Coordinates of C-alpha atoms in Angstrom, one line a residue:
Chain A
Q664 CA 43.2 32.0 -37.2
S665 CA 40.2 32.0 -39.6
V666 CA 36.7 31.4 -38.4
L667 CA 36.2 29.1 -41.4
T668 CA 38.8 26.3 -41.8
Q669 CA 40.1 25.2 -45.2
P670 CA 43.0 23.0 -46.1
P671 CA 46.1 25.2 -46.8
S672 CA 46.9 23.4 -50.0
L673 CA 45.8 20.6 -52.4
S674 CA 47.2 19.2 -55.5
A675 CA 45.7 17.0 -58.3
A676 CA 46.6 15.9 -61.8
P677 CA 45.2 17.5 -64.9
G678 CA 41.8 16.0 -65.8
Q679 CA 41.1 14.8 -62.3
K680 CA 38.6 16.0 -59.8
V681 CA 39.3 17.8 -56.5
T682 CA 37.1 18.9 -53.6
I683 CA 37.9 21.7 -51.2
S684 CA 36.3 21.7 -47.8
C685 CA 35.3 24.6 -45.6
S686 CA 34.4 23.9 -42.1
G687 CA 32.5 26.3 -39.8
S688 CA 29.9 26.3 -37.1
S689 CA 26.2 26.7 -36.4
S690 CA 26.5 30.5 -36.4
N691 CA 27.9 30.8 -39.9
I692 CA 27.8 28.0 -42.4
E693 CA 24.9 26.1 -40.9
S694 CA 22.6 29.1 -40.9
N695 CA 23.7 31.1 -43.9
Y696 CA 24.5 30.8 -47.6
V697 CA 28.1 30.0 -48.6
S698 CA 30.1 31.7 -51.4
W699 CA 33.3 30.5 -53.1
Y700 CA 36.0 32.5 -54.9
H701 CA 39.2 31.8 -56.7
Q702 CA 42.0 34.3 -57.0
L703 CA 44.9 34.2 -59.5
P704 CA 48.2 35.8 -58.4
G705 CA 48.0 39.6 -58.7
T706 CA 44.3 39.7 -59.6
A707 CA 41.1 40.4 -57.7
P708 CA 39.0 37.4 -56.5
K709 CA 36.4 36.0 -58.8
L710 CA 33.0 34.6 -57.6
L711 CA 32.6 30.9 -58.5
I712 CA 29.6 29.8 -56.4
Y713 CA 27.0 31.7 -54.5
D714 CA 24.0 30.7 -52.3
N715 CA 25.8 27.3 -51.6
N716 CA 25.5 25.8 -55.1
K717 CA 24.6 28.4 -57.7
R718 CA 27.0 29.5 -60.5
P719 CA 27.1 33.0 -61.8
S720 CA 26.8 33.5 -65.5
G721 CA 30.0 32.4 -67.3
I722 CA 31.2 30.0 -64.7
P723 CA 31.5 26.5 -66.2
D724 CA 29.6 23.5 -64.7
R725 CA 33.0 22.0 -63.9
F726 CA 32.6 24.0 -60.7
S727 CA 30.0 22.9 -58.1
G728 CA 29.1 23.7 -54.5
S729 CA 27.4 21.9 -51.7
K730 CA 26.7 22.4 -48.0
S731 CA 25.8 20.0 -45.2
G732 CA 25.5 21.1 -41.6
T733 CA 28.5 23.2 -40.6
S734 CA 30.6 22.3 -43.7
A735 CA 30.6 23.3 -47.3
T736 CA 32.5 21.8 -50.3
L737 CA 33.7 23.2 -53.6
G738 CA 34.1 20.6 -56.3
I739 CA 36.2 21.1 -59.5
T740 CA 36.2 18.5 -62.3
G741 CA 38.3 18.2 -65.4
L742 CA 41.2 20.1 -63.8
H743 CA 43.6 22.0 -66.0
T744 CA 46.6 24.2 -65.2
G745 CA 44.5 27.3 -65.5
D746 CA 42.7 26.2 -62.3
E747 CA 45.8 26.8 -60.3
A748 CA 44.8 29.5 -57.9
D749 CA 43.9 30.3 -54.3
Y750 CA 40.3 29.3 -53.4
Y751 CA 38.3 30.9 -50.6
C752 CA 34.9 30.2 -49.0
A753 CA 32.9 32.9 -47.3
T754 CA 29.7 33.3 -45.4
W755 CA 27.9 35.6 -42.9
D756 CA 28.4 34.9 -39.2
D757 CA 25.4 35.6 -37.0
S758 CA 27.4 35.8 -33.8
L759 CA 30.1 38.2 -35.2
S760 CA 27.7 40.2 -37.4
A761 CA 30.4 40.0 -40.1
V762 CA 31.3 38.2 -43.2
V763 CA 34.0 35.6 -42.6
F764 CA 36.4 34.1 -45.1
G765 CA 38.2 30.8 -44.9
G766 CA 42.0 31.0 -44.8
G767 CA 42.3 30.0 -48.4
T768 CA 43.4 26.8 -50.2
K769 CA 46.2 26.9 -52.7
L770 CA 45.4 24.5 -55.5
T771 CA 48.3 23.1 -57.6
V772 CA 47.5 21.2 -60.8
L773 CA 50.5 18.9 -61.7
Chain B
E1130 CA 29.3 47.5 -68.3
V1131 CA 29.3 46.9 -64.6
Q1132 CA 32.5 48.0 -62.9
V1133 CA 33.8 49.2 -59.6
V1134 CA 36.9 51.3 -59.3
E1135 CA 38.9 52.0 -56.1
S1136 CA 41.2 54.9 -55.5
G1137 CA 42.9 56.7 -52.7
G1138 CA 45.5 54.2 -51.5
A1139 CA 48.8 55.6 -50.4
L1140 CA 51.7 55.4 -48.0
V1141 CA 50.7 56.8 -44.6
Q1142 CA 52.4 57.0 -41.3
P1143 CA 51.2 55.1 -38.3
G1144 CA 48.4 57.0 -36.6
G1145 CA 47.5 58.8 -39.8
S1146 CA 44.3 58.9 -41.8
L1147 CA 43.2 58.0 -45.3
R1148 CA 40.0 58.0 -47.3
L1149 CA 39.4 55.3 -49.9
T1150 CA 36.9 55.8 -52.7
C1151 CA 35.0 53.3 -54.7
E1152 CA 33.1 54.5 -57.8
A1153 CA 30.3 52.4 -59.4
F1154 CA 29.8 52.3 -63.1
G1155 CA 26.9 50.6 -64.9
F1156 CA 24.7 50.1 -61.8
T1157 CA 23.2 52.1 -59.0
L1158 CA 25.5 51.7 -56.0
S1159 CA 22.8 52.4 -53.4
R1160 CA 20.6 49.6 -54.6
N1161 CA 23.2 47.0 -53.7
Y1162 CA 25.0 46.0 -50.6
M1163 CA 28.6 47.3 -51.0
T1164 CA 31.6 45.8 -49.2
W1165 CA 35.3 46.5 -48.5
V1166 CA 37.7 43.5 -48.3
R1167 CA 41.4 43.7 -47.8
Q1168 CA 44.3 41.5 -48.4
A1169 CA 47.7 41.9 -46.6
P1170 CA 50.8 41.0 -48.5
G1171 CA 51.0 37.2 -48.9
K1172 CA 47.9 36.7 -46.8
G1173 CA 44.3 35.7 -47.4
L1174 CA 41.2 37.8 -47.8
E1175 CA 39.8 39.7 -44.8
W1176 CA 36.4 41.3 -44.8
V1177 CA 36.4 44.9 -43.5
S1178 CA 33.0 46.4 -43.8
V1179 CA 29.6 46.5 -45.5
I1180 CA 26.9 49.1 -46.1
F1181 CA 23.4 47.9 -46.7
V1182 CA 20.8 49.2 -49.0
G1183 CA 19.0 50.8 -46.1
G1184 CA 22.3 52.4 -44.9
G1185 CA 23.0 50.1 -42.1
T1186 CA 26.7 49.3 -41.6
Y1187 CA 28.8 46.5 -40.0
Y1188 CA 32.5 46.3 -39.4
A1189 CA 35.2 43.7 -38.6
D1190 CA 36.3 43.9 -35.0
S1191 CA 39.8 44.7 -36.2
V1192 CA 38.7 48.1 -37.7
K1193 CA 35.7 48.9 -35.5
D1194 CA 35.8 52.5 -34.1
R1195 CA 38.6 53.4 -36.5
F1196 CA 37.1 52.9 -39.9
T1197 CA 33.8 54.4 -41.3
I1198 CA 32.0 53.2 -44.4
S1199 CA 29.7 55.7 -46.2
R1200 CA 28.3 56.4 -49.6
D1201 CA 27.1 59.3 -51.7
T1202 CA 24.0 58.3 -53.5
Y1203 CA 24.1 61.1 -56.0
K1204 CA 27.7 60.3 -57.0
D1205 CA 27.3 56.5 -57.0
T1206 CA 30.4 56.4 -54.8
M1207 CA 31.3 54.6 -51.6
Y1208 CA 34.0 55.6 -49.1
L1209 CA 36.1 54.1 -46.4
Q1210 CA 37.5 56.6 -43.9
M1211 CA 40.4 55.0 -42.1
N1212 CA 41.7 56.7 -38.9
S1213 CA 44.4 55.7 -36.4
L1214 CA 46.1 53.5 -39.0
R1215 CA 48.4 50.8 -37.9
A1216 CA 51.1 48.7 -39.6
D1217 CA 48.7 45.7 -39.7
D1218 CA 46.3 47.7 -41.8
T1219 CA 48.8 47.5 -44.7
A1220 CA 46.9 45.7 -47.5
V1221 CA 45.3 46.0 -50.9
Y1222 CA 41.8 47.2 -50.3
Y1223 CA 39.1 46.0 -52.6
C1224 CA 35.5 47.2 -53.0
A1225 CA 33.0 44.7 -54.2
R1226 CA 29.3 44.6 -55.0
S1227 CA 26.8 42.1 -53.4
P1228 CA 24.0 42.0 -56.0
Q1229 CA 20.3 41.8 -55.4
Y1230 CA 20.1 38.3 -56.8
C1231 CA 22.3 36.8 -54.1
G1232 CA 20.9 35.5 -50.8
S1233 CA 23.9 36.6 -48.7
V1234 CA 26.1 39.6 -48.3
S1235 CA 29.1 37.2 -48.6
C1236 CA 28.2 36.9 -52.3
L1237 CA 30.4 39.5 -54.2
D1238 CA 30.1 39.5 -57.9
Y1239 CA 32.1 42.5 -59.1
W1240 CA 35.4 43.5 -57.5
G1241 CA 37.6 46.4 -58.3
Q1242 CA 41.3 46.1 -59.1
G1243 CA 42.2 47.1 -55.5
T1244 CA 44.1 50.1 -54.1
P1245 CA 47.2 49.6 -52.0
V1246 CA 47.5 51.1 -48.5
T1247 CA 50.9 51.0 -46.8
V1248 CA 51.2 52.1 -43.2
S1249 CA 54.8 52.7 -42.3
S1250 CA 57.1 55.4 -40.9

């Protein structure tokens, strides 16, 4: 059972937009920055969003992040088959004194 | 080019010990927060431990008192000493950098390729 809750799976058509939610609590998301990652099978995770809504160099603006209260959201527009991956949110938890990850969301583009 | 490279993963018996190594290339390891994350087969990401710039350390409850994170400043290398290993420690172990430009230690911009640890008799 993950501290951060994500939908296990989502699907959307090519060209469409999808949002992935990440629900936490006052000790984690509400009081700390959120990061987002995607992971292709057999590869290391890749940073997509940091500090709630910032994109590292090289990440296209099709990816966006937002946070409100105890929840955070990753948005992806203009979906293509290359976006099929597992997506994870992460943040620091003040009560646990630990980084916590969401359980991951498997995105299918079909 | 910035890169982190893990090594040391192996097959080990329950109750055994193993030391993982993470080498930093293209940056100074001690000037960044450095983290270990693991992923059990078919499962999600699980944070393991972090070492701060000042040397402070934190651990996941699941590994506390069994694992120790450390670094060698002169070698730009980080370690994870794993003792009293259990079957549920079986995973690919990644090291990752949390850069100075990030506001949170959950921000990990460079990851290694991972090193597999299997705990089995």
